[in-house]
GROMACS .gro file of C-alpha atoms in nm:
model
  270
    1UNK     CA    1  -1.559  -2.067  -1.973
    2UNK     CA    2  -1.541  -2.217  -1.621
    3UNK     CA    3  -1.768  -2.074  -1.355
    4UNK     CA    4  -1.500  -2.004  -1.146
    5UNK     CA    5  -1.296  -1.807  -1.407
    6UNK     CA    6  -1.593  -1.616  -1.502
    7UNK     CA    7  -1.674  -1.533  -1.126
    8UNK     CA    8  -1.342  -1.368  -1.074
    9UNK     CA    9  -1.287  -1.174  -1.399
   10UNK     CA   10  -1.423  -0.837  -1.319
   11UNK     CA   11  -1.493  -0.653  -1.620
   12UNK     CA   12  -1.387  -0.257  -1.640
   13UNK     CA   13  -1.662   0.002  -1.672
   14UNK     CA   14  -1.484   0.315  -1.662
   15UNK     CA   15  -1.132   0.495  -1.478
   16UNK     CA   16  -1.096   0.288  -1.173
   17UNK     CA   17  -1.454   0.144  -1.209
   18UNK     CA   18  -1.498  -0.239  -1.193
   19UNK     CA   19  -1.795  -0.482  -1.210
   20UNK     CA   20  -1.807  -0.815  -1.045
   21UNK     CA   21  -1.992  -1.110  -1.155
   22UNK     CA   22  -2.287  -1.222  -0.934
   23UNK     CA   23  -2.254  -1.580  -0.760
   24UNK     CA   24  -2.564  -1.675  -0.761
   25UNK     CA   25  -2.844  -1.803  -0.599
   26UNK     CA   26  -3.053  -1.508  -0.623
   27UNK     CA   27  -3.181  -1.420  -0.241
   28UNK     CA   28  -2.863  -1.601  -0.047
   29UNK     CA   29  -2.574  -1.414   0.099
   30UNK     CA   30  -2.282  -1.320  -0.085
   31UNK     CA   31  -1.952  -1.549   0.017
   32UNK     CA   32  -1.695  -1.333   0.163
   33UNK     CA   33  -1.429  -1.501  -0.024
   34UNK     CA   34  -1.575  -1.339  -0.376
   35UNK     CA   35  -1.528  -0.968  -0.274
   36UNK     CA   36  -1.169  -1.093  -0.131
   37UNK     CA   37  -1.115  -1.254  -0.516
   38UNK     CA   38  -1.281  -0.985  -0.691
   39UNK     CA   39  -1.129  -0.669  -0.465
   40UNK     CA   40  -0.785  -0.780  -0.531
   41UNK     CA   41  -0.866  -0.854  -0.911
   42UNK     CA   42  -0.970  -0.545  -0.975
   43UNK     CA   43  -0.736  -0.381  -0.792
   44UNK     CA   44  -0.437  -0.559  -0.947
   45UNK     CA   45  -0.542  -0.434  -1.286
   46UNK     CA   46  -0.475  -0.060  -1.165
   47UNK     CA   47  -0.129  -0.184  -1.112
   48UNK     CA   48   0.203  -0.274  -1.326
   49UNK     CA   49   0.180  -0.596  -1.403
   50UNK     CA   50   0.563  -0.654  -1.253
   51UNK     CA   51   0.419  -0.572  -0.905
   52UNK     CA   52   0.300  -0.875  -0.755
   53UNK     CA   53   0.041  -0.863  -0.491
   54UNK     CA   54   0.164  -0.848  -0.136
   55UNK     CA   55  -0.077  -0.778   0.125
   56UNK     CA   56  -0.446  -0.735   0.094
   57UNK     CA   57  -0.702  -0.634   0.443
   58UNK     CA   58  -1.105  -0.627   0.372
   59UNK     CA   59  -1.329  -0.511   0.609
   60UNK     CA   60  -1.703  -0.664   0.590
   61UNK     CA   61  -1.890  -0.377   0.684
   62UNK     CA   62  -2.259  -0.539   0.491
   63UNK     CA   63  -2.396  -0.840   0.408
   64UNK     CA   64  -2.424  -0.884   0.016
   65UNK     CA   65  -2.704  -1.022  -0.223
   66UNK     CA   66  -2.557  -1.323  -0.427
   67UNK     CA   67  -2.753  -1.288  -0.655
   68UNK     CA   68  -2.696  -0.962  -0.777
   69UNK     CA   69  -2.307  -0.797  -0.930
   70UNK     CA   70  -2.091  -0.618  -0.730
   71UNK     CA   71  -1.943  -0.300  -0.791
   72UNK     CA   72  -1.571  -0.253  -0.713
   73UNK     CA   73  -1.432   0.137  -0.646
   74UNK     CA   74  -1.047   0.135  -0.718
   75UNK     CA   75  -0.901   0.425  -0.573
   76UNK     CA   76  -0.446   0.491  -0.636
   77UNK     CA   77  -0.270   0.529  -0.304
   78UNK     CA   78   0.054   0.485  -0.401
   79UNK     CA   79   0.283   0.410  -0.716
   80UNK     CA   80   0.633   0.366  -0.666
   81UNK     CA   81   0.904   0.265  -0.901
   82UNK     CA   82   0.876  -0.096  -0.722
   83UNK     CA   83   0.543  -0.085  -0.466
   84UNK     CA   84   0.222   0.029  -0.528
   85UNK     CA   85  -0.090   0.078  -0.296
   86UNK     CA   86  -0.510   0.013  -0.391
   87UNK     CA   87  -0.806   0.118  -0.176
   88UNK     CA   88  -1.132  -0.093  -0.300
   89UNK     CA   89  -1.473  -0.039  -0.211
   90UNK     CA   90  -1.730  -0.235  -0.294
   91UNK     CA   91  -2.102  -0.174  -0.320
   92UNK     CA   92  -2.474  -0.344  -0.437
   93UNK     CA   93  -2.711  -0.030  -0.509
   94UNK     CA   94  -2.530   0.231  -0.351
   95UNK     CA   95  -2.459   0.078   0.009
   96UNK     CA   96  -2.096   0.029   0.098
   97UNK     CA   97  -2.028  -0.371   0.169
   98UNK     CA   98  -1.684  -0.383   0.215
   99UNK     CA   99  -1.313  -0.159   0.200
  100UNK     CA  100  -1.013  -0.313   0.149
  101UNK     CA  101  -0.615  -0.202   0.089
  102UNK     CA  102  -0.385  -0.419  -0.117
  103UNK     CA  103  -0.016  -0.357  -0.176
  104UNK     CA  104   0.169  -0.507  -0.479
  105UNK     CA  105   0.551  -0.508  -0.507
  106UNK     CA  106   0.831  -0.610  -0.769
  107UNK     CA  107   1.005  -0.944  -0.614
  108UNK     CA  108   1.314  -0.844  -0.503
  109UNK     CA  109   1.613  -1.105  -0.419
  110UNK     CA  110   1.656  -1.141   0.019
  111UNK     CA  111   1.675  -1.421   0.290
  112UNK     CA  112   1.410  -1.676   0.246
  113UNK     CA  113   1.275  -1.885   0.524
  114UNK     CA  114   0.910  -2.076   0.595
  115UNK     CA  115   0.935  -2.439   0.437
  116UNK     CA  116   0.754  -2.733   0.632
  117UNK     CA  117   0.953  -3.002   0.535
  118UNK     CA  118   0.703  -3.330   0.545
  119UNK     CA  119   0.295  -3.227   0.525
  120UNK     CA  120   0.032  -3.406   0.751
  121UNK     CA  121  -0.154  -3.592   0.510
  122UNK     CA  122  -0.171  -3.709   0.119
  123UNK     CA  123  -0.439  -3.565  -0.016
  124UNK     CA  124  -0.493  -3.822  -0.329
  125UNK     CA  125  -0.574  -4.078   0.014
  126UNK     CA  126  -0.875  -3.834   0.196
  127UNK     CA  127  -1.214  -3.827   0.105
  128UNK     CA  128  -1.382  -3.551  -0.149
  129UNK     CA  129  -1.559  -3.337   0.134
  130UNK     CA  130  -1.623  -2.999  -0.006
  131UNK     CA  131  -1.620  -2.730   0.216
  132UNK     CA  132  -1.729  -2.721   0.634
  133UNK     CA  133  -2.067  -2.566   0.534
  134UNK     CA  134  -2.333  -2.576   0.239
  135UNK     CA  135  -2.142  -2.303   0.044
  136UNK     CA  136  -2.403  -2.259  -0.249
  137UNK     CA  137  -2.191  -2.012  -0.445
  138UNK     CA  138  -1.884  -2.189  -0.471
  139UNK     CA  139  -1.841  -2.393  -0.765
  140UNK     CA  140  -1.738  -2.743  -0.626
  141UNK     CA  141  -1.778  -2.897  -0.921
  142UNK     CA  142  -1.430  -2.725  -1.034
  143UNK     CA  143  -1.257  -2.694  -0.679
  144UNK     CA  144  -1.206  -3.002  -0.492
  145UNK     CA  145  -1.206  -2.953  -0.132
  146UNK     CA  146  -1.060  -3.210   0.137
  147UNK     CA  147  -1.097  -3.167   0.529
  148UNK     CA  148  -0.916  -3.296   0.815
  149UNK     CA  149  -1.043  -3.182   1.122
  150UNK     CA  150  -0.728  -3.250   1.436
  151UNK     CA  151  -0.687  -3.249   1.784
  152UNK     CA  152  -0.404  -3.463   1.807
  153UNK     CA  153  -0.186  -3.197   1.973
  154UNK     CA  154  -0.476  -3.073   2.226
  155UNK     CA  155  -0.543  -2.778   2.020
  156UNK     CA  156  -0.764  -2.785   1.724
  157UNK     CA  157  -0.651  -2.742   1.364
  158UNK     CA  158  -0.845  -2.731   1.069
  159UNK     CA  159  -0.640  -2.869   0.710
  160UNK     CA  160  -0.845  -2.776   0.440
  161UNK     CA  161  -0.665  -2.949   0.094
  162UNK     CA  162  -0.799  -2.811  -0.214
  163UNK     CA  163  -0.703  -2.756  -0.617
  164UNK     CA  164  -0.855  -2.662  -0.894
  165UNK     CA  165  -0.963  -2.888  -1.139
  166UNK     CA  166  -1.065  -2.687  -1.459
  167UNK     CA  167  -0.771  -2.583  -1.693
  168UNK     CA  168  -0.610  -2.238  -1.579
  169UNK     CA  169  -0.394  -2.015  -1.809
  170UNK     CA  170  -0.027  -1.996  -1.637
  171UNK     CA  171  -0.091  -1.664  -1.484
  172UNK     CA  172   0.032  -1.624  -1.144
  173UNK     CA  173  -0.190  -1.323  -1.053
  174UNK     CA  174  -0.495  -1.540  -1.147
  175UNK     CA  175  -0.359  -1.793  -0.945
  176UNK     CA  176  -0.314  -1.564  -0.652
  177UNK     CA  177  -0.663  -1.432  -0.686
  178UNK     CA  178  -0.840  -1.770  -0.699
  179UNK     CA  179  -0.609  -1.890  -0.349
  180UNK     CA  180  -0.744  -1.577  -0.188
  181UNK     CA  181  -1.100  -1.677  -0.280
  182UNK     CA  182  -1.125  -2.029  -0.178
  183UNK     CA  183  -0.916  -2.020   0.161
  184UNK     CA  184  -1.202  -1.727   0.270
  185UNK     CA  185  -1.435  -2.047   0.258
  186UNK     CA  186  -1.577  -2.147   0.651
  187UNK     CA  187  -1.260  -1.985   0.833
  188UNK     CA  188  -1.450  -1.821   1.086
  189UNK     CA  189  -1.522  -2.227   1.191
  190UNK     CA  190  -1.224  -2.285   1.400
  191UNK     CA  191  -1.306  -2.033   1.657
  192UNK     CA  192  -1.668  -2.195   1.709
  193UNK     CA  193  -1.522  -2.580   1.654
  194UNK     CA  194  -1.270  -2.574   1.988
  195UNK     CA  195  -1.639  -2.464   2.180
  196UNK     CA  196  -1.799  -2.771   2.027
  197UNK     CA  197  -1.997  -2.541   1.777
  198UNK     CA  198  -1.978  -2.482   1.365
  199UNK     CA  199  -2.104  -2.251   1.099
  200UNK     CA  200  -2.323  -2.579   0.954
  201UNK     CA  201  -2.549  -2.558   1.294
  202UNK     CA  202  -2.639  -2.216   1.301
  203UNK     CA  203  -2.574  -2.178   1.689
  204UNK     CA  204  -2.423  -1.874   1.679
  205UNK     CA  205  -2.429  -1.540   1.536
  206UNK     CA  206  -2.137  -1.582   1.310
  207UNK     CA  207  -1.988  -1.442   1.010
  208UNK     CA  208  -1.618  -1.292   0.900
  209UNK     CA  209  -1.587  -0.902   1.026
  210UNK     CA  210  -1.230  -0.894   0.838
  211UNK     CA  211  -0.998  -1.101   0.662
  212UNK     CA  212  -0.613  -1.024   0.576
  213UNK     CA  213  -0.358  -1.220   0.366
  214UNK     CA  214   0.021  -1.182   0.346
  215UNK     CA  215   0.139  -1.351   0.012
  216UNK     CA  216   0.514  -1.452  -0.001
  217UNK     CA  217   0.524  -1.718  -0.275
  218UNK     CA  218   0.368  -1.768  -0.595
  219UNK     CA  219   0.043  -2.023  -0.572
  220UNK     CA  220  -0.008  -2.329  -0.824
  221UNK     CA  221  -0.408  -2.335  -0.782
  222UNK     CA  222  -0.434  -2.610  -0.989
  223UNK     CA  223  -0.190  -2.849  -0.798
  224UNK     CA  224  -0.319  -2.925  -0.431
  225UNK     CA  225  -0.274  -2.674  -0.171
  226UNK     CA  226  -0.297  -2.653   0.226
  227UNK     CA  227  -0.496  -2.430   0.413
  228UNK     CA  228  -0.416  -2.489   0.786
  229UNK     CA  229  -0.598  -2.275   1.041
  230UNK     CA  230  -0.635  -2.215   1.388
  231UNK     CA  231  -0.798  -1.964   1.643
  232UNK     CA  232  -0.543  -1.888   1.906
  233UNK     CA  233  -0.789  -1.624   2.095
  234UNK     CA  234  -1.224  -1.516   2.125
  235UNK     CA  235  -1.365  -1.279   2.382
  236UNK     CA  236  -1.621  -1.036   2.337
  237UNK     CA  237  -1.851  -1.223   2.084
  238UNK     CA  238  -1.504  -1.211   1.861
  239UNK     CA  239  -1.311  -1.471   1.768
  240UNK     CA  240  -0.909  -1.461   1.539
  241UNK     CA  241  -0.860  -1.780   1.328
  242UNK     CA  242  -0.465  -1.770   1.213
  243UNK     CA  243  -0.310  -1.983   0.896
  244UNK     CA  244  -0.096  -2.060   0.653
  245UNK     CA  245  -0.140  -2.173   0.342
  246UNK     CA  246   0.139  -2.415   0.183
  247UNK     CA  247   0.186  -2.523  -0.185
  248UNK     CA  248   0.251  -2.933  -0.224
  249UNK     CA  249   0.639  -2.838  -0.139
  250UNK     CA  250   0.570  -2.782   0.183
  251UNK     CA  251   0.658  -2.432   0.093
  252UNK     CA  252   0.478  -2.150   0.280
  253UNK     CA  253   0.315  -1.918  -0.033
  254UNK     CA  254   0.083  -1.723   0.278
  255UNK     CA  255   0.000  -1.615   0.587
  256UNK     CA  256  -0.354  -1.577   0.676
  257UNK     CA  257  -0.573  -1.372   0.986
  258UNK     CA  258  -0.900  -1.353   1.002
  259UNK     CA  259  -1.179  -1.212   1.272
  260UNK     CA  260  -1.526  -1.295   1.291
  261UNK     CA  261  -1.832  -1.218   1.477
  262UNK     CA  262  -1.898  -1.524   1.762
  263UNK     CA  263  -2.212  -1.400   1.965
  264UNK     CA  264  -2.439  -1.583   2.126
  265UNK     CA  265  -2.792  -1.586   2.000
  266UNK     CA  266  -3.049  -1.413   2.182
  267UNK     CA  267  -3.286  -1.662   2.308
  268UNK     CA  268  -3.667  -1.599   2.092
  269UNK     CA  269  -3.922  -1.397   2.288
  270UNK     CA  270  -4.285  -1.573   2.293
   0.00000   0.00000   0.00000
């Protein structure tokens, strides 16, 4: 079984009890996009399998241990004959690392709009990068990750390509799950980038304080994807990073927020 497969299949230990596969290495921090992929995977098998997921907000309250498995709380908010509604905490022995909602709805037919119709770049034609960062959780040898890093219009925006290159069973939860995990990946950057900073020098005080994602079309994770991102705003030692992320049809399948802490280090006392 692919590492990535196993790292998102949480595995059911009792009524609305889930456990999450460490990431590994032992004594590094957890990635925040593995309780985003593991929150709304165990929170989507609570719900009717009809209900798609819809919305998801986490709050990182904690830093977690890689190294070690997570365990997910699912807790029913709502079940209506088309909508339903999760609360999921997670926690590493006893201490509360993150909360999270997710909502999950039938489709229903309506007015469609949100279709780019020409993308920026072809993929196939950019250089393998991995990820803005040294990322030792992710399994890059099964995600391939291209950046392009542009200030052509005088503001800065990140494209971060990526697919999935292991074999993936055509299920378009699983799908949704694995998007969720890999556009967490270095998001926070944009917000230190414009400021001539980045999460790979360790300036800053940095890290994600909460992440939200809006899904509105299903998510091939195994054909390449674009995660576009910006940070419109940062005050306070805060910074928001917007984005969408766009299947190879230019379609828009979500919409993406994120905050994250920005501070200034303090300078070391002798």
């Amino acid at each position: 079984m692919s590492r990535l497969l196993a790292l998102l299949a949480v595995r059911q230990r009792d009524d609305g009890r889930f456990l999450g596969p460490a990431s590994g290495p032992a004594g590094k921090r957890a990635f925040g996009g593995q309780f985003m992929g593991q929150s709304l995977a165990a929170a989507a098998a609570t719900v009717d399998a009809a209900k798609l997921p819809t919305t998801m907000h986490l709050q990182f309250l904690r830093g977690g241990e890689a190294g070690d498995p997570v365990e997910y709380v699912v807790t029913p908010v709502y079940d209506g004959r088309t909508t339903s509604a999760r609360r999921v905490d997670a926690f590493q022995a006893g201490r509360l690392l993150t909360t999270a909602t997710a909502s999950f709805a039938v489709p229903l037919p309506g007015p469609e709009h949100g279709h780019r119709e020409t993308l920026p770049d072809d993929p196939e034609a950019l250089e393998r990068t991995g990820p803005a960062g040294p990322a030792p959780s992710m399994p890059l040898d099964e995600i391939d990750v291209r950046l392009v890093d542009d200030w052509s219009s005088g503001e800065f925006v990140r494209r971060l390509w990526w697919r999935v290159t292991v074999p993936l069973p055509d299920d378009p939860l699983l799908h949704t799950v694995i998007a969720v995990y890999v556009a967490d990946v270095y998001m926070i950057d944009p917000a230190l980038v414009v400021h001539g900073h980045s999460m790979v020098a360790r300036s800053h005080r940095s890290g994600t304080t909460d992440s939200s994602v809006w899904c509105h079309r299903p998510v091939r994770a195994d054909r390449w994807n674009l995660v576009e991102t910006r940070s419109p705003a940062a005050a306070r030692g805060r910074g928001v990073i917007t984005g969408s992320l766009l299947g190879a049809d230019g379609a828009i399948a979500a919409t993406l927020a994120q905050e994250g802490l920005i501070a200034e280090r303090e300078p070391a006392r002798d």
